[in-house]
């Protein structure tokens, strides 16, 4: 190939062996400045890799060349994105500036072929009466019959796109068995030498009105950016076709022409807005924007209120456009009146890969889309608006789910890493073989926990909730410094400084009331003076928690000392056995209180707790001593005499067990 003038005038490069790093860097910068091709950088890298291994600068020079190649590759990718954006903008401008449909469609086909550097490109329009797609514009074809192709709606790539309303790509059309082939169409493609093919739907009012194809005569896999640009150009073509129909109808009346022109302008504005929205969201994601920033941006773009939900439909992100107040969004609850409708909409969204209208609430529409990432559903996005959304705005909302999915997936992976570290720390602390204390101290300090200070251990059992998921939610909701928590053996385990234990109980009680409907029970340990005491405390709390459950305790955290004796006495008893014990000792007293609304059981417990001193108990209860004696007489009639020490102990223990269940049940 003849050399260009710039190559003839270029000074021959010095031998790499004789060059210094500064000279190599200068030469690489010169190549970048001159927009040299990747092959030029490849030749330079090969020359550097051929240097003697003994040369101390060799590795540095090679790394420098590779960095330059990477920079050149990124520059080329940026140029490709810029070309795509320019093509989309120019196509949007054509929508506003050209009224001739054939010219506009040809301009779209030309741009699609040039931008994707494809061998062929053609656009088809669906003929509903014939049930087939007919080519209206084509470029790059060799055979004349290629420009007259027809494709039936249930065969080939046209059938796939028609049924899914999504783009479809195949690197080897003729040998692809994912769809039913049309023999006549295969014969045309065989003559043209078509191998790779991508088809994008022209959608208008949720109906496929045409298809835009690009094809190559070699096996090729297009990037997601290429497919996205092709879909955008297909959308432009759909707008153009619809506008042409509107202009045709408007010829009979001036008012229809005005309406069609206004529709054209609105669609052109929507297209431009969609391009800008895509660019804005991509830019935010690239610079590492937070979930709240992305929510706010989406809310402003779509002029509504946005809620981001986790996989259990709890709100983890919220934003509203300036000046937009959404009563429906404020009233949202995971198990609210619209939960069934929302569940159906999200199930359909996962199946179809599109957003769905979930429900109406006081003039506001709720549109929902499932957020998919990794191996399953990461959550959902809800959009509340008072007005119908245009098609391109719906697509912008749907594209936003991919951006949110990337952020949620990143957060999930970070949380998983954090959870593993916390889980290993907790298990090492409560294990009888605690391992190296220095290692545990270092690991605990990363989470703000000082193992040299007295510690508190709390175990919680929640009914109807998966402990692992609940632990992840609590780590986000309990903003207490120096607290580590995770699921261990099906229970929630918490370790914190002993001085922060009361704050932990108060904070958890609030979450338990709000999110768990008080369907939980827990036990908190006495202060542990050293880490070595934690395994024993853990074993004691594990024995105590089932006893609390058998007593019917709900919505409370008991201290270890309150259950210590009963854990030993009743560890092997089931709930029925405990109920029998209570009934045989203080059953008549409890029945009397329930029937007459009295508090004799409370009085008797205070009497036993006060060392069976009637005068002191009366003072504590704020009643006259004669009233106290009358109550004791009634109690002795109901419960029997308690002068015997064994009988008195049984009654006292039964009253304490009853009090535990009565306080928290």
XYZ file of C-alpha atoms in Angstrom:
665
model
C 0.000 0.000 0.000
C 1.467 3.455 -0.885
C 2.546 5.435 2.124
C 0.860 8.716 2.942
C 2.711 12.002 2.908
C 2.692 12.132 6.690
C 4.306 8.683 6.813
C 6.945 9.670 4.209
C 7.848 12.802 6.150
C 7.939 11.050 9.524
C 11.458 10.799 10.940
C 12.413 7.134 11.315
C 12.115 6.031 14.909
C 15.334 5.402 16.700
C 16.136 1.918 17.814
C 14.138 1.159 20.981
C 17.342 -0.127 22.509
C 18.898 3.315 22.153
C 15.908 5.311 23.366
C 15.251 6.604 26.858
C 11.801 6.316 28.550
C 11.216 10.042 27.954
C 11.783 9.552 24.255
C 9.440 6.551 24.110
C 6.775 8.511 26.005
C 7.183 11.445 23.638
C 6.834 9.157 20.637
C 3.705 7.503 22.066
C 2.200 10.917 22.770
C 2.975 11.861 19.199
C 1.115 8.795 17.964
C -1.864 9.688 20.165
C -1.789 13.296 18.973
C -1.631 12.152 15.366
C -4.612 9.805 15.917
C -2.524 6.854 14.754
C -4.220 3.497 14.351
C -3.961 0.693 16.857
C -1.617 -1.194 14.515
C 0.976 1.589 14.936
C 0.869 1.129 18.693
C 1.004 -2.633 18.199
C 4.193 -2.346 16.147
C 5.738 -0.118 18.794
C 4.770 -2.560 21.555
C 6.217 -5.497 19.597
C 9.503 -3.622 19.181
C 9.667 -2.916 22.911
C 8.853 -6.528 23.798
C 11.791 -7.575 21.616
C 14.271 -5.659 23.778
C 16.807 -7.705 25.756
C 15.428 -8.884 29.102
C 18.516 -7.521 30.818
C 17.529 -3.971 29.900
C 16.245 -2.452 33.195
C 13.800 -0.082 31.469
C 12.129 -2.835 29.420
C 9.141 -3.549 31.686
C 8.432 0.134 32.211
C 8.575 0.845 28.489
C 6.242 -2.066 27.714
C 3.754 -0.920 30.376
C 3.924 2.614 28.952
C 3.122 1.327 25.465
C 0.236 -0.769 26.763
C -1.197 2.218 28.613
C -0.991 4.242 25.412
C -2.764 1.450 23.501
C -5.477 1.322 26.177
C -5.915 5.090 25.991
C -6.141 4.923 22.192
C -8.744 2.171 22.464
C -10.801 4.198 24.955
C -10.553 7.235 22.691
C -11.832 5.128 19.820
C -14.741 3.887 21.975
C -15.589 7.460 22.964
C -15.463 8.471 19.302
C -17.844 5.636 18.467
C -20.269 6.758 21.198
C -20.036 10.347 19.976
C -20.748 9.222 16.418
C -23.783 7.335 17.716
C -25.079 10.317 19.657
C -24.509 12.645 16.702
C -26.340 10.248 14.412
C -29.275 10.062 16.824
C -29.366 13.858 17.171
C -29.150 14.351 13.408
C -31.944 11.827 12.954
C -34.044 13.702 15.513
C -33.332 16.929 13.652
C -34.440 15.263 10.407
C -37.708 14.346 12.100
C -38.304 18.019 12.757
C -36.951 19.281 9.426
C -37.956 16.740 6.770
C -41.504 16.030 5.718
C -40.823 13.613 2.860
C -41.207 10.116 4.318
C -39.097 8.282 1.734
C -36.174 10.685 2.190
C -36.417 10.472 5.945
C -36.491 6.666 5.984
C -33.585 6.518 3.540
C -31.615 8.904 5.762
C -32.284 6.632 8.753
C -31.220 3.510 6.811
C -28.063 5.260 5.556
C -27.135 6.369 9.076
C -27.766 2.914 10.539
C -25.586 1.241 7.902
C -22.751 3.774 8.174
C -22.793 3.963 11.946
C -22.773 0.181 12.467
C -20.425 -0.263 9.456
C -22.668 -2.994 8.107
C -22.762 -4.428 4.586
C -26.537 -4.191 4.182
C -29.378 -2.281 5.791
C -33.071 -2.294 5.006
C -36.332 -1.104 6.540
C -39.666 -2.916 6.305
C -43.224 -1.815 7.051
C -45.873 -4.224 8.272
C -48.869 -4.850 6.011
C -51.621 -6.000 8.389
C -53.920 -7.240 5.625
C -51.242 -9.458 4.039
C -49.722 -10.399 7.416
C -46.177 -9.713 6.209
C -43.380 -7.140 6.315
C -42.413 -5.438 3.041
C -39.079 -3.742 2.316
C -39.483 -0.015 1.577
C -35.834 1.162 1.729
C -32.576 -0.806 1.348
C -28.880 -0.063 0.919
C -25.875 -2.233 0.123
C -27.775 -5.028 -1.641
C -26.244 -6.829 -4.621
C -29.303 -8.664 -5.949
C -32.323 -6.654 -7.119
C -34.805 -8.964 -5.409
C -33.288 -8.094 -2.013
C -35.003 -4.721 -2.210
C -38.340 -6.446 -2.871
C -38.195 -8.916 0.010
C -41.246 -9.791 2.073
C -41.157 -11.548 5.429
C -44.090 -13.326 7.034
C -44.869 -12.249 10.584
C -44.384 -15.743 12.065
C -41.116 -16.753 10.344
C -37.466 -15.752 10.628
C -36.147 -12.903 12.741
C -39.301 -10.952 11.870
C -41.348 -13.533 13.757
C -39.122 -13.326 16.835
C -39.173 -9.520 16.942
C -42.912 -9.414 16.214
C -43.699 -11.712 19.153
C -41.262 -10.207 21.690
C -41.225 -6.576 20.506
C -37.528 -6.601 21.399
C -34.411 -6.443 19.191
C -32.951 -9.773 18.054
C -29.432 -10.555 16.828
C -27.870 -13.654 15.300
C -24.229 -14.079 14.248
C -25.152 -16.820 11.722
C -28.694 -16.456 10.391
C -28.786 -19.383 7.996
C -27.681 -21.886 10.651
C -29.601 -20.415 13.607
C -32.268 -22.847 14.842
C -33.902 -20.533 17.381
C -36.689 -19.625 14.943
C -38.604 -21.067 11.996
C -36.945 -20.250 8.666
C -38.657 -18.953 5.530
C -37.142 -20.937 2.592
C -37.677 -18.080 0.126
C -36.001 -15.572 2.455
C -33.128 -17.986 3.178
C -32.537 -18.310 -0.556
C -32.216 -14.511 -0.936
C -29.844 -14.286 2.038
C -27.784 -17.137 0.636
C -27.393 -15.262 -2.664
C -26.418 -12.078 -0.791
C -23.986 -13.994 1.416
C -25.677 -12.770 4.602
C -24.286 -14.244 7.814
C -24.843 -11.924 10.803
C -28.117 -10.024 11.173
C -29.736 -7.686 13.729
C -33.392 -6.653 13.657
C -35.016 -3.894 15.723
C -38.781 -3.258 15.957
C -40.537 -0.057 14.918
C -43.084 0.260 17.717
C -46.005 2.628 17.829
C -48.810 2.451 20.392
C -47.455 -0.922 21.592
C -47.743 -2.411 18.078
C -44.880 -3.439 15.774
C -45.391 -1.439 12.568
C -42.093 -2.291 10.907
C -38.550 -3.635 11.269
C -35.092 -2.116 10.789
C -32.322 -4.592 9.851
C -28.558 -4.450 9.444
C -26.639 -7.441 8.081
C -23.049 -8.465 7.379
C -21.498 -11.037 5.106
C -19.382 -12.448 7.950
C -20.089 -13.714 11.429
C -20.350 -10.744 13.774
C -21.632 -9.958 17.264
C -22.831 -6.399 17.768
C -22.236 -4.485 21.000
C -25.086 -3.411 23.266
C -24.388 0.212 22.253
C -24.848 -0.653 18.570
C -28.139 -2.436 19.287
C -29.324 0.496 21.441
C -28.563 2.997 18.659
C -30.323 0.787 16.112
C -33.383 0.661 18.405
C -33.356 4.447 18.744
C -33.161 4.881 14.965
C -35.995 2.361 14.645
C -38.012 4.490 17.051
C -37.276 7.514 14.873
C -38.495 5.576 11.856
C -41.677 4.620 13.706
C -42.239 8.266 14.531
C -41.578 9.236 10.910
C -44.019 6.642 9.569
C -46.684 7.680 12.014
C -46.111 11.332 11.238
C -46.365 10.643 7.509
C -49.724 8.997 8.067
C -50.790 11.969 10.175
C -49.736 14.402 7.434
C -51.572 12.333 4.816
C -54.772 12.411 6.845
C -54.280 16.114 7.529
C -54.428 17.017 3.817
C -58.237 16.980 3.967
C -58.461 19.555 6.740
C -56.230 22.358 7.946
C -56.902 21.613 11.616
C -55.647 18.037 11.177
C -52.468 19.340 9.552
C -51.845 21.609 12.538
C -52.393 18.743 14.951
C -50.017 16.504 13.003
C -47.326 19.193 12.977
C -47.679 19.676 16.720
C -47.424 15.918 17.198
C -44.284 15.861 15.081
C -42.701 18.586 17.183
C -43.634 16.834 20.418
C -42.177 13.557 19.228
C -39.004 15.229 18.033
C -38.734 16.874 21.444
C -39.346 13.523 23.149
C -36.636 11.868 21.075
C -34.188 14.618 21.919
C -35.234 14.382 25.554
C -34.702 10.613 25.520
C -31.189 11.080 24.140
C -30.399 13.652 26.804
C -31.912 11.461 29.528
C -29.826 8.488 28.431
C -26.695 10.625 28.406
C -27.500 12.085 31.818
C -28.093 8.718 33.500
C -25.002 7.221 31.895
C -22.913 10.158 33.087
C -24.225 9.836 36.650
C -23.471 6.123 36.695
C -19.981 6.665 35.282
C -19.041 9.089 38.062
C -20.345 6.772 40.776
C -23.510 8.627 41.755
C -25.385 7.358 44.815
C -28.794 5.700 44.716
C -30.437 8.878 46.037
C -28.798 10.992 43.301
C -30.004 8.599 40.592
C -33.534 8.571 42.048
C -33.627 12.359 42.065
C -32.398 12.531 38.473
C -35.042 10.023 37.284
C -37.789 11.863 39.179
C -36.796 15.175 37.565
C -36.563 13.628 34.084
C -40.022 12.053 34.316
C -41.628 14.780 36.458
C -42.998 12.462 39.103
C -42.137 10.646 42.322
C -39.820 7.618 42.312
C -39.599 4.853 44.917
C -36.902 2.149 44.810
C -37.879 -1.066 46.631
C -35.790 -3.990 47.825
C -36.757 -7.599 47.126
C -39.209 -7.547 50.078
C -40.870 -4.363 48.731
C -39.452 -2.096 51.443
C -38.473 1.424 50.345
C -34.692 1.935 50.078
C -34.698 5.038 47.868
C -37.116 7.917 47.344
C -37.156 11.167 45.339
C -39.680 13.636 43.896
C -39.419 16.217 41.140
C -39.297 19.809 42.306
C -42.801 20.954 43.194
C -44.339 17.471 42.854
C -46.081 16.095 45.947
C -47.305 12.505 45.718
C -49.895 11.362 48.242
C -49.902 7.853 46.749
C -46.131 7.528 47.195
C -46.331 8.792 50.778
C -49.097 6.283 51.505
C -47.154 3.350 50.038
C -46.583 0.419 52.409
C -45.061 -3.027 51.643
C -48.280 -4.761 52.706
C -50.696 -1.952 51.937
C -54.041 -2.046 50.101
C -52.375 -2.108 46.648
C -49.799 -4.837 47.403
C -51.668 -7.515 45.414
C -51.908 -5.293 42.320
C -48.243 -4.379 42.651
C -47.211 -8.021 42.968
C -49.132 -8.896 39.777
C -47.587 -5.972 37.879
C -44.049 -6.900 38.926
C -44.621 -10.554 38.015
C -45.748 -9.463 34.540
C -42.818 -7.024 34.338
C -40.323 -9.830 35.002
C -41.978 -11.969 32.350
C -42.183 -9.284 29.651
C -39.077 -7.252 30.496
C -41.151 -4.045 30.395
C -42.758 -1.691 32.899
C -46.420 -2.186 33.798
C -49.212 -0.017 35.179
C -49.815 -1.349 38.682
C -52.718 0.701 40.050
C -54.446 4.101 40.268
C -54.704 5.952 43.561
C -56.581 9.246 43.875
C -55.790 10.352 40.323
C -52.164 9.143 40.376
C -50.909 6.249 38.289
C -48.294 3.886 39.674
C -46.057 2.336 37.006
C -43.765 -0.478 38.166
C -40.768 -2.311 36.722
C -38.739 -5.133 38.237
C -35.003 -4.564 38.647
C -33.081 -7.638 37.525
C -29.399 -8.271 38.222
C -27.030 -11.113 38.959
C -29.010 -14.308 39.530
C -32.404 -12.837 40.349
C -34.600 -9.905 41.269
C -32.849 -7.088 43.134
C -35.984 -5.037 43.756
C -38.321 -2.751 41.858
C -38.867 0.877 40.837
C -42.222 2.624 41.190
C -43.077 5.834 39.345
C -46.052 7.940 40.461
C -47.505 10.486 37.996
C -50.817 12.244 37.534
C -50.719 12.165 33.720
C -50.305 9.498 31.064
C -46.723 8.900 29.937
C -45.656 9.121 26.323
C -44.026 6.066 24.808
C -40.496 7.475 24.798
C -40.869 8.560 28.437
C -41.858 4.995 29.287
C -38.687 3.766 27.539
C -36.624 6.262 29.548
C -38.182 4.893 32.747
C -37.423 1.343 31.653
C -33.817 2.202 30.794
C -33.439 3.705 34.258
C -34.091 0.268 35.780
C -30.844 -0.986 34.246
C -28.919 1.888 35.811
C -30.541 1.325 39.210
C -29.851 -2.408 38.850
C -26.130 -1.774 38.448
C -26.101 0.343 41.630
C -28.135 -2.207 43.619
C -25.961 -5.079 42.408
C -22.859 -3.173 43.478
C -24.402 -2.469 46.880
C -25.420 -6.118 47.217
C -21.889 -7.315 46.558
C -20.430 -4.817 49.026
C -23.003 -5.859 51.612
C -22.211 -9.547 51.002
C -18.518 -8.915 51.621
C -19.300 -6.931 54.779
C -21.736 -9.623 55.930
C -19.133 -12.373 55.547
C -16.643 -10.433 57.637
C -19.222 -9.710 60.367
C -20.444 -13.317 60.352
C -16.916 -14.669 60.781
C -16.287 -12.206 63.622
C -19.495 -13.097 65.486
C -18.992 -16.832 65.075
C -15.439 -16.561 66.362
C -16.628 -14.576 69.413
C -19.352 -17.040 70.481
C -17.489 -20.216 69.548
C -16.040 -22.243 72.443
C -12.774 -22.247 70.477
C -12.433 -18.543 69.895
C -9.123 -18.650 68.102
C -6.517 -15.909 68.099
C -7.704 -12.987 70.244
C -5.416 -10.501 68.520
C -6.987 -11.365 65.166
C -10.485 -10.953 66.629
C -9.522 -7.566 68.131
C -8.234 -6.327 64.780
C -11.328 -7.537 62.959
C -13.669 -6.057 65.590
C -11.900 -2.692 65.492
C -12.704 -2.419 61.771
C -16.368 -2.377 62.772
C -15.873 0.060 65.676
C -16.165 -2.638 68.383
C -13.663 -2.477 71.261
C -13.217 -5.968 72.712
C -11.297 -4.569 75.683
C -14.506 -2.979 77.034
C -17.404 -4.867 78.709
C -19.672 -6.335 76.041
C -23.350 -7.270 75.732
C -24.733 -10.151 73.651
C -28.357 -10.214 72.454
C -30.182 -13.032 70.640
C -33.515 -12.465 68.857
C -35.919 -14.906 67.243
C -38.313 -13.386 64.675
C -41.407 -15.256 63.490
C -42.091 -15.392 59.751
C -38.903 -13.625 58.649
C -35.791 -15.021 57.002
C -32.957 -14.221 59.470
C -30.293 -13.516 56.828
C -32.432 -10.981 55.004
C -33.559 -9.428 58.291
C -29.917 -9.044 59.364
C -29.125 -7.122 56.170
C -32.072 -4.785 56.770
C -31.145 -4.222 60.407
C -27.546 -3.354 59.524
C -28.942 -0.506 57.437
C -31.608 0.504 59.960
C -29.729 0.330 63.278
C -27.322 3.257 63.185
C -25.525 2.412 66.447
C -21.733 2.810 66.556
C -19.746 -0.293 67.414
C -22.649 -2.705 66.776
C -22.072 -5.968 64.903
C -24.975 -8.236 64.023
C -25.701 -11.198 61.799
C -27.651 -14.420 61.580
C -26.189 -17.338 63.560
C -27.893 -20.743 63.699
C -31.233 -19.266 62.597
C -31.177 -16.446 65.187
C -30.213 -12.793 65.044
C -27.087 -12.187 67.120
C -25.981 -8.721 68.292
C -22.749 -7.755 70.070
C -22.053 -4.220 71.280
C -20.455 -2.357 74.153
C -22.372 -3.046 77.391
C -22.981 0.674 77.905
C -24.852 0.812 74.572
C -27.104 -2.171 75.346
C -30.082 -0.002 76.535
C -29.915 2.065 73.332
C -29.836 -1.156 71.300
C -32.965 -2.464 73.040
C -34.847 0.803 72.447
C -33.826 0.996 68.778
C -34.707 -2.650 68.107
C -38.062 -2.293 69.871
C -38.972 0.523 67.473
C -38.020 -1.550 64.402
C -39.786 -4.602 65.842
C -42.985 -2.632 66.336
C -42.847 -0.984 62.899
C -41.540 -3.748 60.644
C -42.044 -7.027 62.537
C -45.472 -6.349 64.078
C -43.917 -7.369 67.435
C -43.616 -10.971 66.175
C -40.279 -11.514 67.911
C -38.707 -12.332 71.264
C -35.189 -11.893 72.561
C -32.804 -12.218 75.468
C -29.910 -9.879 76.296
C -26.953 -10.966 78.390
C -25.461 -9.455 81.492
C -22.266 -7.462 80.760
C -19.350 -9.689 79.736
C -16.161 -8.469 81.334
C -14.023 -10.202 78.708
C -14.370 -11.869 75.322
C -13.760 -15.232 76.956
C -17.198 -15.035 78.654
C -19.128 -14.699 75.362
C -19.302 -18.444 74.441
C -20.826 -19.242 77.843
C -23.268 -16.360 77.566
C -24.248 -17.474 74.076
C -25.011 -21.004 75.324
C -27.057 -19.604 78.224
C -29.087 -17.315 75.957
C -29.711 -20.186 73.531
C -31.237 -22.146 76.442
C -33.286 -19.183 77.620
C -34.835 -18.177 74.290
C -36.944 -21.347 73.753
C -38.360 -21.000 77.277
C -39.487 -17.449 76.428
C -41.130 -18.780 73.290
C -42.961 -21.519 75.179
C -44.294 -18.903 77.554
C -45.837 -17.092 74.571
C -43.562 -14.078 74.890
C -43.902 -11.623 71.960
C -42.491 -8.193 71.201
C -39.945 -7.876 73.986
C -36.327 -8.365 75.059
C -35.716 -9.948 78.464
C -32.576 -9.735 80.525
C -30.548 -12.913 80.987
C -30.983 -12.827 84.753
C -34.796 -12.783 84.406
C -34.749 -16.141 82.612
C -31.623 -17.777 84.035
C -33.365 -19.976 86.635
C -36.290 -20.875 84.366
C -33.972 -21.800 81.501
C -32.435 -24.500 83.679
C -35.742 -25.700 85.177
C -37.886 -25.702 82.047
C -35.419 -26.141 79.184
C -36.847 -29.561 78.275
C -40.513 -28.633 78.780
C -42.831 -27.840 75.908
C -45.458 -25.100 75.918
C -48.234 -27.440 76.985
C -46.200 -28.650 79.980
C -45.527 -25.075 81.077
C -49.209 -24.233 80.751
C -50.069 -27.279 82.904
C -47.571 -26.181 85.553
C -49.001 -22.657 85.668
C -52.567 -23.925 85.793
C -51.835 -26.336 88.628
C -50.190 -23.688 90.785
C -51.852 -20.316 90.102
C -54.605 -21.248 87.633
C -57.542 -20.339 89.954
C -55.944 -16.969 90.721
C -55.552 -16.123 87.039
C -59.104 -17.231 86.271
C -60.413 -15.061 89.122
C -58.533 -12.021 87.761
C -59.811 -12.582 84.216
C -63.376 -13.101 85.362
C -63.604 -10.161 87.787
C -60.956 -7.773 86.398
C -58.893 -7.889 89.607
C -55.115 -7.947 90.067
C -54.678 -10.621 92.708
C -51.843 -12.302 90.771
C -49.911 -9.025 90.752
C -50.532 -8.635 94.491
C -49.319 -12.162 95.282
C -46.164 -11.719 93.164
C -45.371 -8.445 94.943
C -45.949 -10.225 98.283
C -43.490 -13.015 97.435
C -40.949 -10.561 95.948
C -41.199 -8.546 99.182
C -40.219 -11.473 101.377
C -43.864 -12.239 102.344
C -44.084 -9.018 104.375
C -47.697 -7.843 104.202
C -47.099 -4.330 105.577
C -44.134 -3.607 103.233
C -46.043 -5.007 100.228
C -49.088 -2.864 101.021
C -46.894 0.232 101.149
C -45.286 -0.670 97.817
C -48.710 -1.196 96.205
C -50.158 1.950 97.783
C -52.997 0.160 99.618
C -53.991 -0.151 103.282
C -52.534 -3.080 105.198
C -56.038 -4.348 106.040
C -56.865 -4.409 102.323
C -53.643 -6.354 101.803
C -54.652 -8.922 104.420
C -58.097 -9.314 102.848
C -56.483 -10.001 99.491
C -54.110 -12.543 101.022
C -57.074 -14.341 102.580
C -58.780 -14.539 99.174
C -55.523 -15.679 97.552
C -55.009 -18.449 100.105
C -58.511 -19.668 99.330
C -57.753 -19.703 95.583
C -54.132 -20.919 95.527
C -54.038 -22.901 98.734
C -51.697 -22.360 101.678
C -48.115 -21.438 100.871
C -46.627 -21.846 104.328
C -44.843 -24.958 103.105
C -41.514 -23.795 101.596
C -41.770 -26.169 98.614
C -45.321 -25.015 97.808
C -44.334 -21.372 98.261
C -41.383 -21.764 95.861
C -43.600 -23.371 93.218
C -46.133 -20.533 93.448
C -43.401 -17.884 93.304
C -41.754 -19.490 90.247
C -45.131 -19.825 88.520
C -45.909 -16.155 89.178
C -42.545 -15.065 87.737
C -43.111 -17.194 84.610
C -46.629 -15.783 84.253
C -45.262 -12.246 84.563
C -42.714 -12.888 81.756
C -45.493 -14.020 79.420
C -47.919 -11.306 80.555
C -45.421 -8.489 80.025
C -44.410 -9.505 76.501
C -47.264 -11.588 75.189
